């Protein structure tokens, strides 16, 4: 991706929007996974924000550092070399275009399939074009983060009193789990200073469709989440911790008790931002319905029954900011367009 571009290039390739400056959220729930009361804190965070930070986790810092170094090495390659791993299908290397429905951002990325049972030619191409050390760094990082994601889901099951305890985590552990991994690079954009208070969108506002997302970024700011009242707040970066997003599938499985968090990333004028996201998804054939153990005797499901494949297919046809779950809500509950 060419960083030294002019304003006409920015307007052509990225979304520029005028908005009030977002406030910084100082009270982001921070969950110590070793705390005996962590399940209680996670429950509250999922209900209030759909988002929280994880500290005192089990992912080795050296895994994080190694992968970030390898990712930067890839993104610093000549454009012609990176393009050999693209265009995305959706896996592979992409630049500026996000998906196939017109969304754009000040970003370049690698989207990789994490399930060895499902062959992705583009994922294989990426690793043919990169050193073995890169492939090794990706695999050991994903394995460690997946374990942590499963630990979080089991704490959620404890908090919700779901039996058995692995009801949620087994969907990620399943050999047919439809999970994926994304490396995002947001180059610095010096021209931002000339935009007179406007924001350059790196990745537009959206919710994640999967069950759970695990995000780690370097020390560059840019991530923002939307609170229940519609106010956008900036999330202070923490390169040694992880941020957990409730996904659309988990919102449905809790019948709306947990809310998938709407979030976005804005570009930075001076520093590049590198983020790594593990998206934990169920098998394609899995039915996404509210868990029976969470439904009261008189409680009705807010959503139609659908499979993960049906929801994923629908999501890929939508724009980032679309309210994707709206198509799957029962008509009696379609009171609002966006939650």
C-alpha positions as MATLAB code, in Angstrom:
seq = 'XXXXXXXXXXXXXXXXXXXXXXXXXXXXXXXXXXXXXXXXXXXXXXXXXXXXXXXXXXXXXXXXXXXXXXXXXXXXXXXXXXXXXXXXXXXXXXXXXXXXXXXXXXXXXXXXXXXXXXXXXXXXXXXXXXXXXXXXXXXXXXXXXXXXXXXXXXXXXXXXXXXXXXXXXXXXXXXXXXXXXXXXXXXXXXXXXXXXXXXXXXXXXXXXXXXXXXXXXXXXXXXXXXXXXXXXXXXXXXXXXXXXXXXXXXXXXXXXXXXXXXXXXXXXXXXXXXXXXXXXXXXXXXXXXXXXXXXXXXXXXXXXXXXXXXXXXXXXXXXXXXXXXXXXXXXXXXXXXXX';
ca = [
       0.000    0.000    0.000;
       1.370    3.420   -0.938;
       1.375    5.665    2.089;
       2.647    8.856    0.394;
      -0.540    9.661   -1.501;
      -2.402   12.894   -2.105;
      -5.826   13.976   -0.880;
      -7.522   13.020   -4.124;
      -6.248    9.470   -3.590;
      -7.628    9.490   -0.058;
     -11.034   10.597   -1.253;
     -11.017    7.964   -3.978;
      -9.810    5.032   -1.911;
     -11.064    5.646    1.600;
     -14.066    6.843    3.528;
     -13.696   10.339    4.937;
     -16.316   11.459    7.404;
     -16.886   14.534    9.543;
     -17.720   13.698   13.127;
     -17.455   14.930   16.645;
     -14.277   13.697   18.344;
     -14.902   10.460   20.226;
     -14.322   10.462   23.954;
     -11.799    8.078   25.474;
     -13.372    5.265   27.459;
     -11.479    4.993   30.739;
     -13.749    2.354   32.248;
     -13.345   -0.498   29.772;
     -13.965   -3.694   31.733;
     -10.617   -5.364   32.400;
     -10.917   -9.052   33.216;
      -8.176  -10.912   35.051;
      -8.592  -14.501   33.885;
      -7.012  -15.753   37.109;
      -9.578  -13.943   39.257;
     -12.065  -16.406   40.849;
     -14.816  -13.855   40.136;
     -13.858  -13.421   36.469;
     -17.022  -15.137   35.200;
     -19.172  -12.555   37.004;
     -17.179   -9.648   35.563;
     -17.312  -11.152   32.057;
     -21.085  -11.523   32.269;
     -21.522   -7.893   33.231;
     -19.171   -6.724   30.470;
     -20.952   -8.807   27.812;
     -24.319   -7.405   28.841;
     -23.217   -3.787   29.146;
     -20.635   -3.408   26.376;
     -20.335   -6.643   24.390;
     -16.635   -5.948   24.789;
     -13.892   -6.264   27.397;
     -10.139   -6.457   27.899;
      -8.384   -9.614   29.065;
      -5.285   -9.428   31.252;
      -3.225  -12.091   32.998;
      -3.811  -14.399   30.053;
      -1.885  -17.476   28.997;
      -0.684  -16.340   25.541;
       3.132  -16.056   25.582;
       4.358  -12.533   24.854;
       7.041  -13.957   22.579;
       4.333  -15.446   20.332;
       2.777  -12.002   19.992;
       6.088  -10.263   19.299;
       7.193  -12.846   16.744;
       3.976  -12.657   14.761;
       3.887   -8.858   14.779;
       7.457   -8.769   13.451;
       6.597  -11.258   10.717;
       3.435   -9.367    9.797;
       5.332   -6.089    9.449;
       7.949   -7.836    7.344;
       5.212   -8.993    4.989;
       3.440   -5.623    4.822;
       6.768   -3.882    4.115;
       7.344   -5.997    1.012;
       7.068   -4.314   -2.413;
       3.451   -4.066   -3.530;
       4.067   -6.439   -6.425;
       5.197   -9.140   -3.978;
       2.191   -8.713   -1.691;
      -0.187   -8.812   -4.631;
       0.912  -12.383   -5.349;
      -1.139  -13.401   -2.293;
      -4.272  -11.671   -3.627;
      -6.851  -10.690   -4.572;
      -8.860  -12.058   -1.630;
     -11.518  -14.718   -2.268;
     -12.212  -13.787    0.687;
      -8.933  -15.318    1.951;
      -5.615  -13.829    0.908;
      -4.158  -10.333    0.642;
      -6.335   -7.278    0.178;
      -5.718   -3.551    0.010;
      -8.233   -0.743    0.570;
     -11.271   -2.735   -0.576;
     -13.050   -4.577    2.251;
     -15.293   -7.281    0.881;
     -17.014   -7.120   -2.496;
     -19.867   -4.719   -1.754;
     -18.193   -1.331   -2.015;
     -16.676   -0.877    1.449;
     -13.234    0.731    1.459;
     -10.727    1.765    4.104;
      -7.170    2.952    4.703;
      -5.986   -0.596    5.263;
      -4.180   -3.596    3.862;
      -4.708   -7.049    5.300;
      -4.252  -10.791    5.191;
      -7.281  -12.978    5.864;
      -6.380  -16.595    6.556;
      -8.373  -19.767    7.010;
      -7.519  -21.473   10.316;
      -9.151  -24.850    9.745;
      -6.833  -27.440    8.144;
      -9.934  -29.492    7.261;
     -11.044  -26.773    4.835;
      -8.531  -26.075    2.079;
      -8.156  -22.451    1.001;
      -5.984  -22.023   -2.089;
      -5.381  -18.351   -1.246;
      -4.256  -19.213    2.287;
      -1.863  -21.777    0.825;
      -0.629  -19.159   -1.646;
       0.146  -16.726    1.165;
       2.352  -19.272    2.862;
       4.042  -20.298   -0.375;
       5.003  -16.654   -0.859;
       6.264  -16.150    2.699;
       9.039  -17.776    4.749;
       8.385  -20.846    6.890;
       9.023  -18.719    9.982;
       5.907  -16.671    9.151;
       3.727  -19.778    8.847;
       5.147  -21.089   12.109;
       4.464  -17.785   13.913;
       0.857  -17.737   12.679;
       0.173  -21.327   13.747;
       1.595  -21.039   17.267;
      -0.186  -17.720   17.833;
      -3.562  -19.024   16.637;
      -3.281  -22.158   18.775;
      -2.554  -20.107   21.904;
      -5.290  -17.533   21.244;
      -7.847  -20.219   20.427;
      -7.174  -21.834   23.808;
      -7.741  -18.490   25.512;
     -10.947  -17.902   23.526;
     -12.222  -21.309   24.649;
     -11.334  -20.472   28.257;
     -13.345  -17.251   27.989;
     -16.326  -19.100   26.474;
     -16.235  -21.639   29.304;
     -16.227  -18.826   31.860;
     -19.232  -17.382   30.019;
     -20.916  -20.794   30.247;
     -20.195  -20.828   33.980;
     -21.699  -17.378   34.382;
     -24.803  -18.313   32.406;
     -25.050  -21.680   34.207;
     -24.909  -23.554   30.902;
     -24.318  -27.296   31.058;
     -22.152  -28.863   29.872;
     -19.446  -26.279   30.373;
     -18.037  -26.731   26.866;
     -21.338  -26.031   25.079;
     -19.848  -22.919   23.474;
     -16.151  -23.749   23.392;
     -16.677  -27.087   21.637;
     -17.934  -25.178   18.588;
     -14.453  -23.634   18.209;
     -12.718  -26.935   18.994;
     -14.774  -28.845   16.420;
     -12.631  -30.064   13.513;
     -15.117  -28.360   11.169;
     -15.077  -25.039   13.033;
     -15.381  -22.191   10.540;
     -12.905  -19.843   12.206;
     -10.524  -17.422   10.528;
      -7.641  -15.116   11.330;
      -6.964  -11.601   10.133;
      -3.814   -9.459   10.137;
      -4.607   -5.783    9.560;
      -2.097   -3.053    8.739;
      -3.163    0.601    8.848;
      -0.264    2.667    7.461;
       0.345    6.170    8.820;
      -1.433    8.854    6.831;
       0.358   12.248    7.004;
      -2.353   13.888    4.868;
      -4.821   13.517    7.754;
      -3.653   16.858    9.143;
      -5.043   18.534    6.023;
      -8.501   17.057    6.508;
      -9.476   19.773    9.002;
     -11.054   17.710   11.738;
     -12.424   14.989    9.527;
     -11.645   11.318   10.132;
     -10.152    8.860    7.698;
     -11.731    5.461    8.195;
      -9.344    2.548    8.356;
     -12.085   -0.080    8.842;
     -15.717    1.016    8.850;
     -18.220    0.408   11.622;
     -19.558   -3.133   11.877;
     -20.250   -6.034   14.196;
     -18.453   -9.364   13.921;
     -20.740  -12.174   12.736;
     -18.982  -15.050   14.554;
     -19.364  -16.215   18.170;
     -16.370  -14.399   19.604;
     -13.457  -12.297   18.334;
     -10.098  -11.932   20.023;
      -8.194   -8.771   19.104;
      -4.653   -7.723   19.844;
      -3.005   -4.589   18.436;
       0.227   -2.673   18.793;
       0.422    0.581   20.770;
      -1.185    2.760   18.081;
      -4.675    4.040   18.860;
      -7.593    3.940   16.439;
     -10.106    1.393   17.753;
     -13.494    2.772   18.775;
     -16.637    1.056   20.047;
     -20.232    2.250   20.074;
     -22.024    2.318   23.421;
     -25.707    1.522   23.935;
     -26.612    5.220   23.703;
     -24.971    5.500   20.280;
     -21.914    7.394   21.531;
     -18.574    6.373   20.001;
     -15.657    6.048   22.416;
     -11.969    5.460   21.770;
     -10.340    2.391   23.286;
      -6.831    3.018   24.657;
      -4.414    0.508   23.092;
      -2.695   -2.110   25.234;
      -0.206   -4.227   23.304;
       0.197   -6.832   26.057;
      -3.524   -7.534   26.496;
      -6.388   -8.808   24.369;
      -9.810   -7.358   23.623;
     -12.836   -9.636   23.306;
     -15.820   -8.823   21.085;
     -19.196  -10.496   21.445;
     -20.223  -11.604   17.955;
     -23.647  -11.750   16.321;
     -23.881  -15.520   16.778;
     -23.378  -15.219   20.546;
     -25.992  -12.465   20.677;
     -28.497  -14.875   19.135;
     -27.426  -17.799   21.337;
     -28.115  -15.662   24.422;
     -31.385  -14.414   22.859;
     -30.170  -10.829   22.956;
     -28.918  -10.875   26.539;
     -25.417  -10.212   25.195;
     -25.047   -7.616   22.425;
     -22.533   -7.840   19.619;
     -20.435   -4.694   19.786;
     -20.382   -2.220   16.906;
     -16.821   -1.029   16.348;
     -14.533    0.705   13.833;
     -10.920    1.779   13.335;
      -9.752    5.261   12.355;
      -6.448    5.986   10.654;
      -3.518    7.608   12.451;
      -1.491   10.423   10.919;
       1.926    9.447   12.328;
       2.039    5.777   13.352;
       1.078    2.524   11.707;
      -1.353    0.243   13.470;
      -1.051   -3.535   13.310;
      -3.852   -5.702   14.650;
      -4.385   -9.458   14.818;
      -7.892  -10.859   15.135;
      -8.993  -14.438   15.697;
     -12.646  -14.944   14.754;
     -14.081  -18.002   16.482;
     -16.894  -19.473   14.414;
     -18.969  -22.664   14.581;
     -19.176  -25.369   11.896;
     -21.091  -24.227    8.807;
     -23.935  -26.662    9.530;
     -24.420  -25.508   13.135;
     -27.884  -24.153   13.921;
     -27.680  -20.735   15.542;
     -30.539  -20.546   18.027;
     -30.998  -19.327   21.600;
     -29.693  -21.928   24.043;
     -32.589  -23.835   25.603;
     -31.121  -23.576   29.098;
     -31.254  -19.767   28.893;
     -34.879  -19.524   27.822;
     -37.531  -18.977   30.468;
     -40.794  -20.898   30.293;
     -42.633  -18.004   28.667;
     -39.680  -16.571   26.791;
     -39.883  -16.504   23.020;
     -36.906  -16.536   20.684;
     -36.208  -13.140   19.149;
     -34.715  -14.768   16.078;
     -35.630  -17.159   13.301;
     -33.709  -20.423   13.238;
     -30.766  -20.412   10.831;
     -27.457  -22.152   10.242;
     -24.083  -20.486   10.468;
     -23.671  -21.044    6.711;
     -26.920  -19.165    6.028;
     -25.906  -16.253    8.247;
     -22.361  -16.099    6.922;
     -23.630  -16.134    3.319;
     -26.014  -13.299    4.098;
     -23.304  -11.304    5.892;
     -20.945  -11.536    2.903;
     -23.654   -9.991    0.720;
     -24.108   -7.004    3.030;
     -22.259   -3.750    3.601;
     -20.150   -3.440    6.733;
     -22.486   -1.046    8.543;
     -25.668   -3.000    7.743;
     -27.692   -4.408   10.631;
     -27.136   -8.004    9.541;
     -29.210   -9.650   12.255;
     -32.245   -7.646   11.176;
     -32.939  -10.136    8.387;
     -33.074  -12.959   10.929;
     -35.215  -11.322   13.588;
     -38.777  -12.459   13.946;
     -41.172   -9.845   12.584;
     -42.790   -9.247   15.950;
     -39.406   -8.115   17.277;
     -38.262   -5.942   14.370;
     -38.940   -2.725   16.244;
     -35.609   -1.064   15.553;
     -33.202   -1.235   12.638;
     -30.010   -1.105   14.666;
     -29.198   -2.397   18.117;
];
